[in-house]
Amino acid sequence: MLRKRQIALIFLSVFLAVFAVGCKKEPPPPPPPPPPPTAAPPAPARPTVSLTAEPSSIESGKSATLKWSSTGATSASINQGIGDVRTSGSREVFPTQTTTYTITVKGQGGEATASSQVTVRTPPPPPPPQQPTATLSDLLSRVRDAYFDYDSNDIRADAESTLRSNAGTLNDIFRQIPDARVVVEGHCDERGTNEYNLALGDRRATAAREFLMNQGVSGSKLTTISYGEERAQCSESDESCWQRNRRAHFSPAQ
């Protein structure tokens, strides 16, 4: 009887053990690992821009061409009243004075600028019109006649004053025209023979030339000739006319 009870207890223990094993629940599986964090998108690149002017130096009234290019830009504008432009392109400009042009571009990455200067040159003024070169005849119009008394080749007081002034004028003329040569002419009034008046005219021309040489005028630039009564200033037979004809006159050498 005891043995049967022991056997029953063994069976009961085994049954309870098997029942306990069968009723035990499986543990839940571990949760999946979290997904890796998503990488942030890269920041937009900052735009770039370049601007050139061709040519960079112009004369007033001429034109220059602006050329530009950019990267990463969505809009562009140029100062000096040009305004919005394409992000790359060119534009002809007509500045009236030296001008600096600046382009500004914008994009998702910010903005950028570039500048270029166009120098406007003012053309030099035209040369003044050349004054006509004065001829020796023109310049000798400033040289006055020296007058003589009747039948005389002496240099009187008024003739001395005239010849001193003429000396300065002649030296000035010779500086302006280095190869100029001047003839001192001797003249007489109508009284007397032709032969006598030719000789008297020669003495008057020689006296005037020597006086000028004493005043510093080069003798190599002065020659003499006598016309006697042949080239009278006037033809009246009175003292006023005769006085005008008694003279030393100055003319260009041929």
Short mmCIF file of C-alpha atoms in Angstrom, two decimals:
data_model
loop_
_atom_site.label_atom_id
_atom_site.label_comp_id
_atom_site.label_asym_id
_atom_site.label_seq_id
_atom_site.Cartn_x
_atom_site.Cartn_y
_atom_site.Cartn_z
CA MET A 1 0.00 0.00 0.00
CA LEU A 2 2.80 2.40 0.87
CA ARG A 3 4.58 1.51 -2.31
CA LYS A 4 1.54 2.41 -4.38
CA ARG A 5 1.33 5.74 -2.63
CA GLN A 6 4.99 6.50 -3.41
CA ILE A 7 4.49 5.59 -7.03
CA ALA A 8 1.47 7.90 -7.25
CA LEU A 9 3.41 10.76 -5.75
CA ILE A 10 6.16 10.22 -8.30
CA PHE A 11 3.67 10.30 -11.15
CA LEU A 12 2.04 13.40 -9.72
CA SER A 13 5.37 15.17 -9.40
CA VAL A 14 6.26 14.30 -12.99
CA PHE A 15 2.88 15.47 -14.20
CA LEU A 16 3.13 18.77 -12.40
CA ALA A 17 6.60 19.30 -13.74
CA VAL A 18 5.50 18.60 -17.29
CA PHE A 19 2.45 20.80 -16.82
CA ALA A 20 4.59 23.63 -15.50
CA VAL A 21 6.95 23.34 -18.41
CA GLY A 22 4.07 23.34 -20.89
CA CYS A 23 2.46 26.42 -19.37
CA LYS A 24 5.66 28.53 -19.31
CA LYS A 25 5.43 31.45 -21.94
CA GLU A 26 8.18 32.35 -24.44
CA PRO A 27 9.74 35.81 -23.77
CA PRO A 28 8.93 38.48 -26.44
CA PRO A 29 11.64 39.15 -29.07
CA PRO A 30 13.79 42.28 -28.51
CA PRO A 31 12.67 45.47 -30.34
CA PRO A 32 14.48 46.23 -33.63
CA PRO A 33 17.30 48.79 -33.40
CA PRO A 34 16.35 52.42 -34.32
CA PRO A 35 17.18 53.48 -37.91
CA PRO A 36 20.38 55.52 -38.34
CA PRO A 37 19.85 59.31 -38.31
CA THR A 38 19.28 60.88 -41.74
CA ALA A 39 22.25 63.09 -42.85
CA ALA A 40 21.38 66.80 -43.22
CA PRO A 41 21.51 68.05 -46.86
CA PRO A 42 24.65 70.10 -47.65
CA ALA A 43 24.29 73.89 -47.46
CA PRO A 44 23.94 75.60 -50.89
CA ALA A 45 27.24 76.87 -52.25
CA ARG A 46 27.83 80.64 -52.19
CA PRO A 47 27.42 82.12 -55.69
CA THR A 48 30.41 83.51 -57.59
CA VAL A 49 30.55 86.23 -60.25
CA SER A 50 33.13 87.96 -62.47
CA LEU A 51 32.81 91.21 -64.46
CA THR A 52 35.12 92.70 -67.12
CA ALA A 53 34.99 95.80 -69.33
CA GLU A 54 36.41 95.70 -72.87
CA PRO A 55 38.08 98.02 -73.53
CA SER A 56 38.70 99.35 -70.06
CA SER A 57 39.78 102.77 -71.38
CA ILE A 58 37.87 104.72 -74.05
CA GLU A 59 37.72 108.22 -75.47
CA SER A 60 34.71 110.35 -74.67
CA GLY A 61 31.80 109.43 -76.94
CA LYS A 62 32.99 105.84 -77.47
CA SER A 63 31.49 102.65 -75.96
CA ALA A 64 32.72 99.69 -73.91
CA THR A 65 31.24 96.21 -73.45
CA LEU A 66 30.60 94.74 -70.01
CA LYS A 67 30.89 90.94 -69.83
CA TRP A 68 29.98 88.84 -66.79
CA SER A 69 29.46 85.23 -65.73
CA SER A 70 28.35 83.62 -62.47
CA THR A 71 27.81 80.28 -60.74
CA GLY A 72 25.12 79.37 -58.22
CA ALA A 73 23.17 82.57 -58.89
CA THR A 74 19.46 82.93 -59.48
CA SER A 75 19.36 86.69 -60.08
CA ALA A 76 21.73 89.48 -61.04
CA SER A 77 21.69 93.26 -61.33
CA ILE A 78 24.19 95.95 -62.34
CA ASN A 79 24.37 99.47 -60.92
CA GLN A 80 24.69 102.76 -62.84
CA GLY A 81 21.04 102.51 -63.90
CA ILE A 82 21.35 99.21 -65.77
CA GLY A 83 19.24 97.15 -63.36
CA ASP A 84 18.33 93.46 -63.57
CA VAL A 85 20.26 91.33 -66.05
CA ARG A 86 20.78 87.66 -66.82
CA THR A 87 23.16 85.81 -64.53
CA SER A 88 25.63 85.62 -67.42
CA GLY A 89 25.80 87.92 -70.42
CA SER A 90 27.11 91.17 -71.87
CA ARG A 91 25.98 94.79 -72.27
CA GLU A 92 27.28 97.76 -74.25
CA VAL A 93 27.66 100.94 -72.21
CA PHE A 94 28.37 104.56 -73.12
CA PRO A 95 29.84 106.28 -70.05
CA THR A 96 30.49 110.01 -70.33
CA GLN A 97 33.05 109.97 -67.52
CA THR A 98 35.18 107.41 -65.69
CA THR A 99 32.66 104.94 -64.19
CA THR A 100 32.83 101.87 -61.95
CA TYR A 101 30.26 99.19 -62.74
CA THR A 102 29.30 96.67 -60.01
CA ILE A 103 27.27 93.50 -60.53
CA THR A 104 25.48 91.83 -57.61
CA VAL A 105 24.26 88.24 -57.90
CA LYS A 106 22.06 86.33 -55.42
CA GLY A 107 21.42 82.65 -54.92
CA GLN A 108 20.41 80.17 -52.23
CA GLY A 109 23.93 80.34 -50.84
CA GLY A 110 23.93 84.14 -50.42
CA GLU A 111 25.18 86.88 -52.72
CA ALA A 112 28.41 88.01 -54.38
CA THR A 113 29.64 91.14 -56.17
CA ALA A 114 32.28 92.07 -58.75
CA SER A 115 33.33 95.44 -60.17
CA SER A 116 35.07 96.80 -63.25
CA GLN A 117 36.00 100.37 -64.15
CA VAL A 118 35.79 102.07 -67.53
CA THR A 119 38.17 105.02 -67.80
CA VAL A 120 36.93 107.79 -70.08
CA ARG A 121 39.72 109.83 -71.64
CA THR A 122 39.04 113.40 -72.66
CA PRO A 123 40.64 113.90 -76.06
CA PRO A 124 43.23 116.66 -76.12
CA PRO A 125 42.01 119.95 -77.55
CA PRO A 126 42.80 120.46 -81.19
CA PRO A 127 45.97 122.40 -81.80
CA PRO A 128 45.39 126.10 -82.26
CA PRO A 129 45.28 127.16 -85.86
CA GLN A 130 48.71 128.04 -87.07
CA GLN A 131 49.25 131.69 -87.49
CA PRO A 132 50.41 132.55 -90.95
CA THR A 133 54.13 133.10 -90.97
CA ALA A 134 54.92 136.74 -91.42
CA THR A 135 56.95 137.44 -94.50
CA LEU A 136 60.01 139.64 -94.50
CA SER A 137 58.00 142.28 -96.35
CA ASP A 138 55.37 142.21 -93.59
CA LEU A 139 57.99 142.61 -90.88
CA LEU A 140 59.77 145.42 -92.71
CA SER A 141 56.57 147.45 -92.58
CA ARG A 142 57.66 148.28 -89.02
CA VAL A 143 60.94 149.78 -90.25
CA ARG A 144 60.56 153.50 -90.99
CA ASP A 145 62.22 155.64 -93.61
CA ALA A 146 65.04 157.99 -92.55
CA TYR A 147 64.91 161.44 -94.19
CA PHE A 148 67.72 163.78 -95.35
CA ASP A 149 68.20 167.46 -96.01
CA TYR A 150 68.52 168.78 -99.53
CA ASP A 151 71.76 167.78 -101.25
CA SER A 152 73.02 166.06 -98.07
CA ASN A 153 73.74 162.57 -96.83
CA ASP A 154 74.33 163.61 -93.21
CA ILE A 155 72.26 161.77 -90.60
CA ARG A 156 70.23 164.52 -88.99
CA ALA A 157 68.70 164.30 -85.47
CA ASP A 158 65.29 162.93 -86.44
CA ALA A 159 66.94 160.36 -88.73
CA GLU A 160 69.21 159.25 -85.87
CA SER A 161 66.15 158.54 -83.69
CA THR A 162 64.49 156.66 -86.54
CA LEU A 163 67.56 154.56 -87.31
CA ARG A 164 68.14 153.65 -83.65
CA SER A 165 64.58 152.34 -83.50
CA ASN A 166 65.08 150.56 -86.83
CA ALA A 167 68.22 148.85 -85.52
CA GLY A 168 66.26 147.11 -82.75
CA THR A 169 63.49 146.15 -85.17
CA LEU A 170 65.92 144.77 -87.73
CA ASN A 171 67.76 142.68 -85.15
CA ASP A 172 64.42 141.25 -84.04
CA ILE A 173 63.54 140.45 -87.65
CA PHE A 174 66.87 138.70 -88.20
CA ARG A 175 66.28 136.56 -85.11
CA GLN A 176 62.92 135.50 -86.50
CA ILE A 177 64.24 134.96 -90.03
CA PRO A 178 67.94 134.12 -89.71
CA ASP A 179 68.56 134.04 -93.46
CA ALA A 180 66.83 137.37 -94.14
CA ARG A 181 68.73 140.09 -95.99
CA VAL A 182 67.65 143.74 -96.25
CA VAL A 183 68.44 146.35 -98.89
CA VAL A 184 68.98 149.95 -97.79
CA GLU A 185 67.69 152.10 -100.63
CA GLY A 186 68.94 155.64 -101.25
CA HIS A 187 66.43 158.09 -102.81
CA CYS A 188 66.56 161.74 -103.93
CA ASP A 189 64.12 164.43 -105.03
CA GLU A 190 63.85 165.42 -108.67
CA ARG A 191 66.29 168.29 -108.57
CA GLY A 192 69.73 167.64 -110.03
CA THR A 193 70.90 165.36 -112.80
CA ASN A 194 70.22 161.67 -112.81
CA GLU A 195 73.91 160.88 -112.43
CA TYR A 196 74.31 163.23 -109.48
CA ASN A 197 71.17 161.91 -107.75
CA LEU A 198 72.27 158.29 -108.22
CA ALA A 199 75.58 159.13 -106.50
CA LEU A 200 73.80 161.09 -103.74
CA GLY A 201 71.34 158.24 -103.20
CA ASP A 202 74.26 155.83 -102.85
CA ARG A 203 75.88 158.05 -100.20
CA ARG A 204 72.58 158.27 -98.28
CA ALA A 205 72.10 154.48 -98.35
CA THR A 206 75.69 153.93 -97.23
CA ALA A 207 75.34 156.47 -94.39
CA ALA A 208 72.18 154.77 -93.13
CA ARG A 209 73.80 151.31 -93.33
CA GLU A 210 76.90 152.43 -91.41
CA PHE A 211 74.75 154.03 -88.71
CA LEU A 212 72.79 150.77 -88.28
CA MET A 213 76.01 148.79 -88.08
CA ASN A 214 77.19 151.12 -85.31
CA GLN A 215 73.94 150.24 -83.51
CA GLY A 216 74.75 146.51 -83.62
CA VAL A 217 73.09 145.39 -86.84
CA SER A 218 75.17 142.88 -88.79
CA GLY A 219 76.60 144.46 -91.93
CA SER A 220 76.43 141.08 -93.70
CA LYS A 221 72.65 141.31 -93.63
CA LEU A 222 72.50 144.80 -95.13
CA THR A 223 73.20 145.77 -98.72
CA THR A 224 72.75 149.15 -100.42
CA ILE A 225 71.34 150.40 -103.68
CA SER A 226 70.65 153.85 -105.09
CA TYR A 227 67.58 154.71 -107.10
CA GLY A 228 68.32 158.43 -107.30
CA GLU A 229 65.10 160.15 -108.36
CA GLU A 230 63.68 157.13 -110.19
CA ARG A 231 61.28 155.89 -107.47
CA ALA A 232 59.76 159.04 -106.11
CA GLN A 233 57.10 158.91 -103.40
CA CYS A 234 55.31 161.87 -104.94
CA SER A 235 55.67 164.15 -107.99
CA GLU A 236 54.64 167.59 -106.78
CA SER A 237 57.26 170.30 -107.15
CA ASP A 238 57.20 171.60 -103.57
CA GLU A 239 59.28 171.15 -100.43
CA SER A 240 56.79 168.85 -98.75
CA CYS A 241 56.98 166.38 -101.65
CA TRP A 242 60.73 166.77 -102.11
CA GLN A 243 61.28 166.00 -98.40
CA ARG A 244 59.33 162.73 -98.74
CA ASN A 245 61.57 161.72 -101.62
CA ARG A 246 64.89 162.40 -99.84
CA ARG A 247 65.08 159.22 -97.84
CA ALA A 248 66.67 155.90 -96.99
CA HIS A 249 64.12 153.11 -97.44
CA PHE A 250 64.33 149.41 -96.42
CA SER A 251 63.18 146.50 -98.57
CA PRO A 252 63.73 142.71 -98.73
CA ALA A 253 66.77 141.55 -100.66
CA GLN A 254 65.78 139.52 -103.68
#
